[in-house]
mmCIF file of C-alpha atoms and ligand atoms in Angstrom:
data_model
loop_
_atom_site.group_PDB
_atom_site.id
_atom_site.type_symbol
_atom_site.label_atom_id
_atom_site.label_comp_id
_atom_site.label_asym_id
_atom_site.label_seq_id
_atom_site.Cartn_x
_atom_site.Cartn_y
_atom_site.Cartn_z
ATOM 1 C CA MET A 12 33.441 19.544 22.240
ATOM 2 C CA ILE A 13 30.712 21.687 20.683
ATOM 3 C CA THR A 14 32.030 25.148 19.946
ATOM 4 C CA ARG A 15 30.433 27.826 17.809
ATOM 5 C CA ARG A 16 33.126 27.241 15.175
ATOM 6 C CA ASN A 17 32.315 23.498 15.091
ATOM 7 C CA ILE A 18 28.626 24.195 14.645
ATOM 8 C CA LEU A 19 29.395 26.544 11.756
ATOM 9 C CA ILE A 20 31.638 23.976 10.060
ATOM 10 C CA THR A 21 29.105 21.205 10.560
ATOM 11 C CA SER A 22 26.221 23.216 9.192
ATOM 12 C CA ALA A 23 28.329 24.396 6.230
ATOM 13 C CA SER A 24 29.262 20.841 5.276
ATOM 14 C CA ALA A 25 25.680 19.706 5.788
ATOM 15 C CA THR A 26 24.552 22.358 3.295
ATOM 16 C CA ALA A 27 27.241 21.274 0.836
ATOM 17 C CA LEU A 28 26.177 17.665 1.242
ATOM 18 C CA ALA A 29 22.540 18.539 0.700
ATOM 19 C CA LEU A 30 23.519 20.414 -2.481
ATOM 20 C CA ILE A 31 25.465 17.430 -3.801
ATOM 21 C CA THR A 32 22.619 15.027 -3.114
ATOM 22 C CA THR A 33 20.103 17.325 -4.782
ATOM 23 C CA LEU A 34 22.310 17.691 -7.843
ATOM 24 C CA ALA A 35 23.010 13.962 -8.020
ATOM 25 C CA PHE A 36 19.354 13.152 -8.699
ATOM 26 C CA ALA A 37 18.789 15.876 -11.236
ATOM 27 C CA ALA A 38 22.146 15.357 -12.957
ATOM 28 C CA THR A 39 21.477 11.721 -13.841
ATOM 29 C CA PRO A 40 18.618 11.465 -16.297
ATOM 30 C CA LEU A 41 17.742 8.043 -17.629
ATOM 31 C CA ALA A 42 20.054 7.285 -20.562
ATOM 32 C CA LYS A 43 18.418 5.979 -23.771
ATOM 33 C CA LYS A 44 18.978 2.241 -23.974
ATOM 34 C CA ASP A 45 17.431 -0.680 -25.823
ATOM 35 C CA THR A 46 17.026 -2.535 -22.597
ATOM 36 C CA TYR A 47 17.080 -1.592 -18.917
ATOM 37 C CA LYS A 48 18.063 -3.314 -15.728
ATOM 38 C CA VAL A 49 15.198 -2.595 -13.364
ATOM 39 C CA GLY A 50 14.938 -3.305 -9.642
ATOM 40 C CA PHE A 51 11.691 -4.279 -7.949
ATOM 41 C CA ALA A 52 11.870 -4.362 -4.137
ATOM 42 C CA GLN A 53 8.807 -6.263 -2.915
ATOM 43 C CA THR A 54 7.742 -6.184 0.745
ATOM 44 C CA GLU A 55 6.607 -9.771 1.311
ATOM 45 C CA SER A 56 4.866 -12.568 -0.564
ATOM 46 C CA ASN A 57 2.441 -13.916 2.005
ATOM 47 C CA ASN A 58 -0.796 -13.028 0.274
ATOM 48 C CA PRO A 59 -2.507 -13.225 -3.146
ATOM 49 C CA TRP A 60 -2.317 -9.435 -3.550
ATOM 50 C CA ARG A 61 1.504 -9.401 -3.346
ATOM 51 C CA ILE A 62 1.799 -12.460 -5.568
ATOM 52 C CA ALA A 63 -0.437 -10.877 -8.219
ATOM 53 C CA GLN A 64 1.608 -7.670 -8.077
ATOM 54 C CA THR A 65 4.911 -9.519 -8.486
ATOM 55 C CA GLU A 66 3.526 -11.538 -11.407
ATOM 56 C CA SER A 67 2.299 -8.362 -13.088
ATOM 57 C CA MET A 68 5.713 -6.668 -12.715
ATOM 58 C CA LYS A 69 7.590 -9.739 -13.975
ATOM 59 C CA ALA A 70 5.249 -10.202 -16.939
ATOM 60 C CA GLU A 71 5.579 -6.579 -18.053
ATOM 61 C CA ALA A 72 9.388 -6.581 -17.708
ATOM 62 C CA ALA A 73 9.553 -9.793 -19.752
ATOM 63 C CA LYS A 74 7.262 -8.291 -22.408
ATOM 64 C CA LEU A 75 9.600 -5.310 -22.782
ATOM 65 C CA GLY A 76 12.727 -7.483 -22.678
ATOM 66 C CA TYR A 77 14.032 -5.720 -19.560
ATOM 67 C CA GLN A 78 16.093 -7.463 -16.906
ATOM 68 C CA LEU A 79 14.238 -7.465 -13.575
ATOM 69 C CA VAL A 80 16.244 -7.617 -10.359
ATOM 70 C CA TYR A 81 13.604 -8.873 -7.938
ATOM 71 C CA THR A 82 13.900 -8.988 -4.150
ATOM 72 C CA ASP A 83 11.438 -10.038 -1.451
ATOM 73 C CA ALA A 84 11.926 -8.394 1.956
ATOM 74 C CA ALA A 85 9.879 -11.160 3.639
ATOM 75 C CA GLY A 86 8.078 -8.671 5.864
ATOM 76 C CA SER A 87 11.192 -6.902 7.143
ATOM 77 C CA ALA A 88 11.718 -3.187 6.496
ATOM 78 C CA ALA A 89 15.404 -3.596 7.429
ATOM 79 C CA LYS A 90 15.838 -6.303 4.795
ATOM 80 C CA GLN A 91 14.051 -4.118 2.262
ATOM 81 C CA VAL A 92 16.556 -1.302 2.888
ATOM 82 C CA ALA A 93 19.392 -3.818 2.395
ATOM 83 C CA ASP A 94 17.699 -5.080 -0.802
ATOM 84 C CA VAL A 95 17.616 -1.555 -2.234
ATOM 85 C CA ASN A 96 21.257 -1.018 -1.300
ATOM 86 C CA SER A 97 22.185 -4.196 -3.118
ATOM 87 C CA MET A 98 20.280 -3.008 -6.220
ATOM 88 C CA ILE A 99 22.219 0.238 -6.082
ATOM 89 C CA ALA A 100 25.489 -1.759 -5.887
ATOM 90 C CA GLN A 101 24.390 -3.810 -8.904
ATOM 91 C CA GLY A 102 23.899 -0.613 -10.889
ATOM 92 C CA VAL A 103 20.229 -0.915 -11.797
ATOM 93 C CA ASP A 104 18.828 1.865 -14.012
ATOM 94 C CA VAL A 105 15.690 2.471 -11.934
ATOM 95 C CA ILE A 106 14.145 1.085 -8.771
ATOM 96 C CA PHE A 107 10.484 0.237 -8.205
ATOM 97 C CA LEU A 108 10.007 0.204 -4.461
ATOM 98 C CA ALA A 109 6.921 -0.886 -2.501
ATOM 99 C CA PRO A 110 7.940 0.643 0.848
ATOM 100 C CA ARG A 111 6.677 -1.681 3.597
ATOM 101 C CA GLU A 112 6.444 1.150 6.120
ATOM 102 C CA GLU A 113 6.400 4.921 5.728
ATOM 103 C CA LYS A 114 9.450 5.898 7.802
ATOM 104 C CA PRO A 115 11.926 2.969 7.836
ATOM 105 C CA LEU A 116 12.285 3.010 4.034
ATOM 106 C CA ILE A 117 13.354 6.668 3.882
ATOM 107 C CA PRO A 118 17.093 5.720 4.050
ATOM 108 C CA ALA A 119 16.612 3.469 1.004
ATOM 109 C CA VAL A 120 14.978 6.285 -0.977
ATOM 110 C CA MET A 121 17.778 8.660 0.001
ATOM 111 C CA ALA A 122 20.537 6.160 -0.818
ATOM 112 C CA ALA A 123 19.127 5.666 -4.333
ATOM 113 C CA LYS A 124 18.784 9.416 -4.760
ATOM 114 C CA LYS A 125 22.408 9.883 -3.739
ATOM 115 C CA ALA A 126 23.456 7.240 -6.270
ATOM 116 C CA GLY A 127 21.453 9.062 -8.970
ATOM 117 C CA ILE A 128 19.038 6.158 -9.470
ATOM 118 C CA PRO A 129 15.408 7.193 -9.977
ATOM 119 C CA VAL A 130 12.952 5.566 -7.577
ATOM 120 C CA PHE A 131 9.281 4.952 -8.376
ATOM 121 C CA LEU A 132 7.216 4.179 -5.275
ATOM 122 C CA LEU A 133 4.748 1.441 -5.979
ATOM 123 C CA ASP A 134 1.452 0.851 -4.126
ATOM 124 C CA ARG A 135 2.652 2.255 -0.757
ATOM 125 C CA ASN A 136 4.008 5.684 0.044
ATOM 126 C CA VAL A 137 6.726 7.035 2.346
ATOM 127 C CA ASP A 138 6.332 9.721 4.999
ATOM 128 C CA GLN A 139 5.610 12.923 3.101
ATOM 129 C CA LYS A 140 7.333 15.046 5.738
ATOM 130 C CA LEU A 141 10.602 13.194 5.141
ATOM 131 C CA ALA A 142 10.704 12.727 1.370
ATOM 132 C CA LYS A 143 9.010 14.336 -1.611
ATOM 133 C CA ALA A 144 8.040 13.277 -5.116
ATOM 134 C CA GLY A 145 10.028 15.065 -7.813
ATOM 135 C CA GLU A 146 12.810 15.748 -5.335
ATOM 136 C CA ASP A 147 13.727 12.566 -3.517
ATOM 137 C CA TYR A 148 11.894 10.065 -5.708
ATOM 138 C CA VAL A 149 10.098 10.350 -9.031
ATOM 139 C CA THR A 150 6.487 9.615 -8.111
ATOM 140 C CA PHE A 151 4.064 7.486 -6.114
ATOM 141 C CA ILE A 152 1.977 5.106 -8.221
ATOM 142 C CA GLY A 153 -1.032 3.836 -6.280
ATOM 143 C CA SER A 154 -4.527 4.228 -4.871
ATOM 144 C CA ASP A 155 -6.026 6.910 -2.674
ATOM 145 C CA PHE A 156 -6.186 4.984 0.610
ATOM 146 C CA VAL A 157 -7.993 7.754 2.502
ATOM 147 C CA GLU A 158 -10.690 7.635 -0.152
ATOM 148 C CA GLU A 159 -10.859 3.823 0.082
ATOM 149 C CA GLY A 160 -11.528 4.011 3.831
ATOM 150 C CA ARG A 161 -14.065 6.768 3.299
ATOM 151 C CA ARG A 162 -15.946 4.719 0.677
ATOM 152 C CA VAL A 163 -16.244 1.793 3.108
ATOM 153 C CA ALA A 164 -17.619 4.113 5.819
ATOM 154 C CA GLU A 165 -20.085 5.775 3.443
ATOM 155 C CA TRP A 166 -21.373 2.394 2.276
ATOM 156 C CA LEU A 167 -21.799 1.320 5.902
ATOM 157 C CA ALA A 168 -23.629 4.521 6.824
ATOM 158 C CA LYS A 169 -26.191 3.742 4.103
ATOM 159 C CA ASN A 170 -26.485 -0.021 4.603
ATOM 160 C CA ALA A 171 -25.898 -0.637 8.329
ATOM 161 C CA ASN A 172 -29.505 -1.583 9.070
ATOM 162 C CA GLY A 173 -29.129 -0.731 12.728
ATOM 163 C CA LYS A 174 -25.667 -2.245 13.157
ATOM 164 C CA SER A 175 -23.297 0.210 14.831
ATOM 165 C CA LYS A 176 -20.471 -1.313 16.916
ATOM 166 C CA ILE A 177 -17.349 -1.628 14.837
ATOM 167 C CA ILE A 178 -14.167 -3.648 15.249
ATOM 168 C CA GLU A 179 -11.407 -2.290 12.983
ATOM 169 C CA LEU A 180 -8.580 -4.579 11.856
ATOM 170 C CA GLU A 181 -5.685 -2.358 10.842
ATOM 171 C CA GLY A 182 -2.988 -3.189 8.313
ATOM 172 C CA THR A 183 0.752 -3.213 8.956
ATOM 173 C CA THR A 184 1.561 -0.586 11.584
ATOM 174 C CA GLY A 185 3.375 2.375 10.061
ATOM 175 C CA SER A 186 2.425 1.519 6.464
ATOM 176 C CA SER A 187 0.717 4.176 4.356
ATOM 177 C CA PRO A 188 -2.367 2.059 3.493
ATOM 178 C CA ALA A 189 -2.955 1.254 7.190
ATOM 179 C CA ASN A 190 -2.543 4.895 8.236
ATOM 180 C CA ASP A 191 -4.733 6.267 5.472
ATOM 181 C CA ARG A 192 -7.433 3.582 5.400
ATOM 182 C CA LYS A 193 -7.897 4.249 9.095
ATOM 183 C CA LYS A 194 -7.959 7.998 8.663
ATOM 184 C CA GLY A 195 -10.510 7.947 5.824
ATOM 185 C CA PHE A 196 -12.806 5.462 7.549
ATOM 186 C CA ASP A 197 -12.627 6.892 11.078
ATOM 187 C CA GLU A 198 -13.271 10.457 9.894
ATOM 188 C CA ALA A 199 -16.198 9.524 7.664
ATOM 189 C CA ILE A 200 -17.808 7.234 10.254
ATOM 190 C CA LYS A 201 -17.547 9.968 12.861
ATOM 191 C CA ALA A 202 -19.137 12.432 10.441
ATOM 192 C CA ALA A 203 -21.947 9.960 9.709
ATOM 193 C CA GLY A 204 -22.795 9.743 13.429
ATOM 194 C CA GLY A 205 -24.421 6.887 15.366
ATOM 195 C CA PHE A 206 -21.466 4.507 15.094
ATOM 196 C CA GLU A 207 -18.830 3.486 17.595
ATOM 197 C CA ILE A 208 -15.435 1.948 16.866
ATOM 198 C CA VAL A 209 -15.242 -0.342 19.910
ATOM 199 C CA ALA A 210 -11.720 -1.602 19.114
ATOM 200 C CA SER A 211 -9.021 -0.963 16.507
ATOM 201 C CA GLN A 212 -5.972 -3.185 16.370
ATOM 202 C CA THR A 213 -3.415 -4.324 13.819
ATOM 203 C CA GLY A 214 -3.674 -7.675 12.074
ATOM 204 C CA ASP A 215 -0.585 -6.867 9.952
ATOM 205 C CA PHE A 216 -2.526 -7.342 6.660
ATOM 206 C CA ALA A 217 -2.237 -11.113 7.284
ATOM 207 C CA ARG A 218 -4.982 -13.755 7.291
ATOM 208 C CA ASP A 219 -4.042 -15.700 10.392
ATOM 209 C CA LYS A 220 -3.108 -12.642 12.430
ATOM 210 C CA GLY A 221 -6.441 -11.116 11.381
ATOM 211 C CA ARG A 222 -8.271 -14.247 12.533
ATOM 212 C CA GLN A 223 -6.485 -14.283 15.906
ATOM 213 C CA VAL A 224 -7.035 -10.575 16.571
ATOM 214 C CA ALA A 225 -10.696 -10.778 15.488
ATOM 215 C CA GLU A 226 -11.194 -13.771 17.770
ATOM 216 C CA SER A 227 -9.912 -11.988 20.869
ATOM 217 C CA LEU A 228 -11.667 -8.706 20.027
ATOM 218 C CA LEU A 229 -14.980 -10.517 19.494
ATOM 219 C CA GLN A 230 -14.569 -12.060 22.945
ATOM 220 C CA ALA A 231 -13.816 -8.682 24.510
ATOM 221 C CA HIS A 232 -16.694 -6.996 22.620
ATOM 222 C CA PRO A 233 -19.505 -9.548 22.226
ATOM 223 C CA ASP A 234 -21.866 -6.776 21.102
ATOM 224 C CA ALA A 235 -19.736 -5.852 18.048
ATOM 225 C CA ASP A 236 -21.757 -6.224 14.856
ATOM 226 C CA VAL A 237 -19.416 -4.809 12.178
ATOM 227 C CA ILE A 238 -15.837 -5.742 11.297
ATOM 228 C CA TYR A 239 -13.936 -3.379 9.009
ATOM 229 C CA ALA A 240 -10.687 -4.967 7.801
ATOM 230 C CA HIS A 241 -8.026 -2.918 5.980
ATOM 231 C CA ASN A 242 -7.543 -5.809 3.513
ATOM 232 C CA ASP A 243 -9.124 -9.019 2.228
ATOM 233 C CA GLU A 244 -6.731 -11.348 3.993
ATOM 234 C CA MET A 245 -7.728 -10.065 7.439
ATOM 235 C CA ALA A 246 -11.414 -9.988 6.419
ATOM 236 C CA ILE A 247 -11.238 -13.652 5.421
ATOM 237 C CA GLY A 248 -9.481 -14.429 8.718
ATOM 238 C CA ALA A 249 -12.226 -12.504 10.545
ATOM 239 C CA ILE A 250 -14.933 -14.614 8.874
ATOM 240 C CA SER A 251 -13.355 -17.738 10.444
ATOM 241 C CA ALA A 252 -13.266 -15.970 13.820
ATOM 242 C CA ILE A 253 -16.948 -14.990 13.539
ATOM 243 C CA GLU A 254 -17.913 -18.574 12.693
ATOM 244 C CA ALA A 255 -15.758 -19.908 15.555
ATOM 245 C CA ALA A 256 -17.704 -17.588 17.878
ATOM 246 C CA GLY A 257 -20.908 -19.274 16.709
ATOM 247 C CA LYS A 258 -22.120 -16.255 14.746
ATOM 248 C CA VAL A 259 -23.091 -15.819 11.112
ATOM 249 C CA PRO A 260 -20.999 -13.442 8.972
ATOM 250 C CA GLY A 261 -23.231 -11.207 6.876
ATOM 251 C CA LYS A 262 -26.154 -11.660 9.261
ATOM 252 C CA ASP A 263 -24.955 -11.156 12.858
ATOM 253 C CA ILE A 264 -21.825 -9.298 11.839
ATOM 254 C CA LEU A 265 -21.196 -7.279 8.673
ATOM 255 C CA VAL A 266 -17.692 -7.690 7.253
ATOM 256 C CA LEU A 267 -16.192 -4.910 5.126
ATOM 257 C CA SER A 268 -12.904 -5.062 3.288
ATOM 258 C CA ILE A 269 -10.445 -3.499 0.847
ATOM 259 C CA ASP A 270 -8.507 -5.144 -2.047
ATOM 260 C CA GLY A 271 -11.160 -7.045 -4.003
ATOM 261 C CA GLY A 272 -9.304 -10.262 -4.754
ATOM 262 C CA LYS A 273 -11.281 -13.140 -6.254
ATOM 263 C CA GLU A 274 -11.790 -14.896 -2.917
ATOM 264 C CA ALA A 275 -13.253 -11.747 -1.347
ATOM 265 C CA VAL A 276 -15.485 -10.923 -4.314
ATOM 266 C CA GLN A 277 -16.729 -14.545 -4.164
ATOM 267 C CA ALA A 278 -17.428 -13.948 -0.450
ATOM 268 C CA VAL A 279 -19.536 -10.935 -1.426
ATOM 269 C CA VAL A 280 -21.484 -13.175 -3.832
ATOM 270 C CA ASP A 281 -21.911 -15.698 -0.978
ATOM 271 C CA GLY A 282 -22.935 -12.958 1.456
ATOM 272 C CA THR A 283 -20.173 -13.437 4.049
ATOM 273 C CA ILE A 284 -18.490 -10.142 3.084
ATOM 274 C CA ALA A 285 -20.892 -7.223 2.672
ATOM 275 C CA ALA A 286 -18.796 -4.856 0.550
ATOM 276 C CA VAL A 287 -15.225 -4.457 -0.738
ATOM 277 C CA VAL A 288 -13.340 -1.524 -2.209
ATOM 278 C CA GLU A 289 -10.994 -2.690 -4.924
ATOM 279 C CA CYS A 290 -7.280 -1.955 -4.754
ATOM 280 C CA ASN A 291 -5.865 -3.535 -7.876
ATOM 281 C CA PRO A 292 -2.390 -5.110 -7.624
ATOM 282 C CA ARG A 293 -1.740 -5.348 -11.368
ATOM 283 C CA PHE A 294 0.860 -2.590 -11.435
ATOM 284 C CA GLY A 295 3.098 -3.827 -14.269
ATOM 285 C CA PRO A 296 1.686 -1.884 -17.239
ATOM 286 C CA LYS A 297 1.338 1.425 -15.379
ATOM 287 C CA ALA A 298 4.725 1.112 -13.667
ATOM 288 C CA PHE A 299 6.664 0.584 -16.898
ATOM 289 C CA GLU A 300 4.587 3.121 -18.829
ATOM 290 C CA THR A 301 5.462 5.724 -16.179
ATOM 291 C CA MET A 302 9.118 4.738 -16.431
ATOM 292 C CA ALA A 303 8.936 5.162 -20.240
ATOM 293 C CA ARG A 304 7.455 8.650 -19.850
ATOM 294 C CA TYR A 305 10.235 9.508 -17.423
ATOM 295 C CA ALA A 306 12.867 8.132 -19.822
ATOM 296 C CA LYS A 307 11.493 10.408 -22.569
ATOM 297 C CA GLY A 308 12.142 13.369 -20.308
ATOM 298 C CA GLU A 309 8.520 14.073 -19.396
ATOM 299 C CA THR A 310 7.806 15.673 -16.044
ATOM 300 C CA ILE A 311 5.971 13.077 -14.016
ATOM 301 C CA GLU A 312 3.103 14.127 -11.774
ATOM 302 C CA PRO A 313 3.866 13.474 -8.058
ATOM 303 C CA TRP A 314 1.055 10.920 -7.775
ATOM 304 C CA VAL A 315 0.021 8.547 -10.557
ATOM 305 C CA LYS A 316 -3.366 7.629 -9.178
ATOM 306 C CA ASN A 317 -5.060 4.249 -9.529
ATOM 307 C CA VAL A 318 -8.833 4.231 -9.810
ATOM 308 C CA ASP A 319 -10.572 1.653 -7.596
ATOM 309 C CA LYS A 320 -13.815 -0.193 -8.239
ATOM 310 C CA PHE A 321 -16.384 -1.070 -5.558
ATOM 311 C CA TYR A 322 -18.061 -4.430 -5.032
ATOM 312 C CA ASP A 323 -21.229 -5.187 -3.101
ATOM 313 C CA GLY A 324 -24.314 -7.366 -3.510
ATOM 314 C CA THR A 325 -25.452 -5.318 -6.509
ATOM 315 C CA ASN A 326 -22.503 -6.118 -8.819
ATOM 316 C CA ALA A 327 -20.216 -8.790 -7.304
ATOM 317 C CA LYS A 328 -21.529 -11.603 -9.529
ATOM 318 C CA GLU A 329 -20.841 -9.798 -12.817
ATOM 319 C CA GLU A 330 -17.487 -8.495 -11.610
ATOM 320 C CA LEU A 331 -16.185 -11.785 -10.215
ATOM 321 C CA ALA A 332 -14.474 -12.942 -13.425
ATOM 322 C CA GLY A 333 -12.462 -9.711 -13.688
ATOM 323 C CA ALA A 334 -11.255 -9.700 -10.067
ATOM 324 C CA TYR A 335 -7.577 -10.640 -9.639
HETATM 325 O O1 GYE B 26 -4.098 -3.759 0.443
HETATM 326 C C1 GYE B 26 -2.561 -5.415 1.046
HETATM 327 C C2 GYE B 26 -1.135 -5.561 0.826
HETATM 328 O O2 GYE B 26 -0.022 -1.827 -0.067
HETATM 329 C C3 GYE B 26 -2.074 -1.457 -1.109
HETATM 330 O O3 GYE B 26 -0.699 -4.232 0.908
HETATM 331 C C4 GYE B 26 -1.150 -2.443 -0.560
HETATM 332 C C5 GYE B 26 -1.712 -3.359 0.515
HETATM 333 C C6 GYE B 26 -2.862 -4.262 0.155
HETATM 334 O O4 GYE B 26 -0.428 -6.417 1.629
HETATM 335 O O5 GYE B 26 -3.358 -6.523 0.827
#
């Protein structure tokens, strides 16, 4: 039964609880040790970007002589929450978390906070209304996804050559790069004027899903002449779909992408992808350097920003060797 007295008690204990959780994070600074046990909760390993990121994290941990507790959530946010809980149970010193989606990973962030284990968000963010850097987790290390989407749109506005009907292949629904790459692109393309996004659907950042979705959207919108994919994998899948539809990528349909892996930069050289914004997965050095700054007691900025390159026909050849 809800009585006024019950409400008062409940809200009083909620406040007490909130106080304890706040204190827990602040009261457990990183102890000075020769070596650390560090968790890295990866989202999935189904694309070259993820594999490059994992390799970079493992290489840097090995270089420093740290023990890395590595988990792969295999595309499941629920498993990723369980992975973080298991890291907490194993008593890791810090957790690097690449939150698959913005909202479902909030409980993992809060559980680590409650256990006094600092969390560094890697490459994807969590919902900023539900958790905050410097309070619930240390910082977000990653790119400006809104800016990435905007850069694609601005390139298109300058180089469209009369093409105007856009199919958008979105990343994983509810993930920060999908939300923000859409926001940045859609806003900038609207501001540019003269373009129409004829369809926008998720391809889950995956090659085959991207191919399938592109195939059905190209059938539904035979007049589409631009495909903007939120990552390389879906862009490469879309190229197959364009060819299967008997059209020529780069000529009949412009393909635009984000990530800048070697295969995509090669596609720019070959002319099948028109332009790509880089989003570099080599997080190891920056992740552990940020952890070292935190261990020294430095105040970490809420967002450790990665700077992205841009590839198009003017520079793809020279840049190819350096692409991941
Ligand atoms: O673009 C994509 C990966 O979170 C920034 O996730 C990352 C994105 C990247 O699966 O290829």
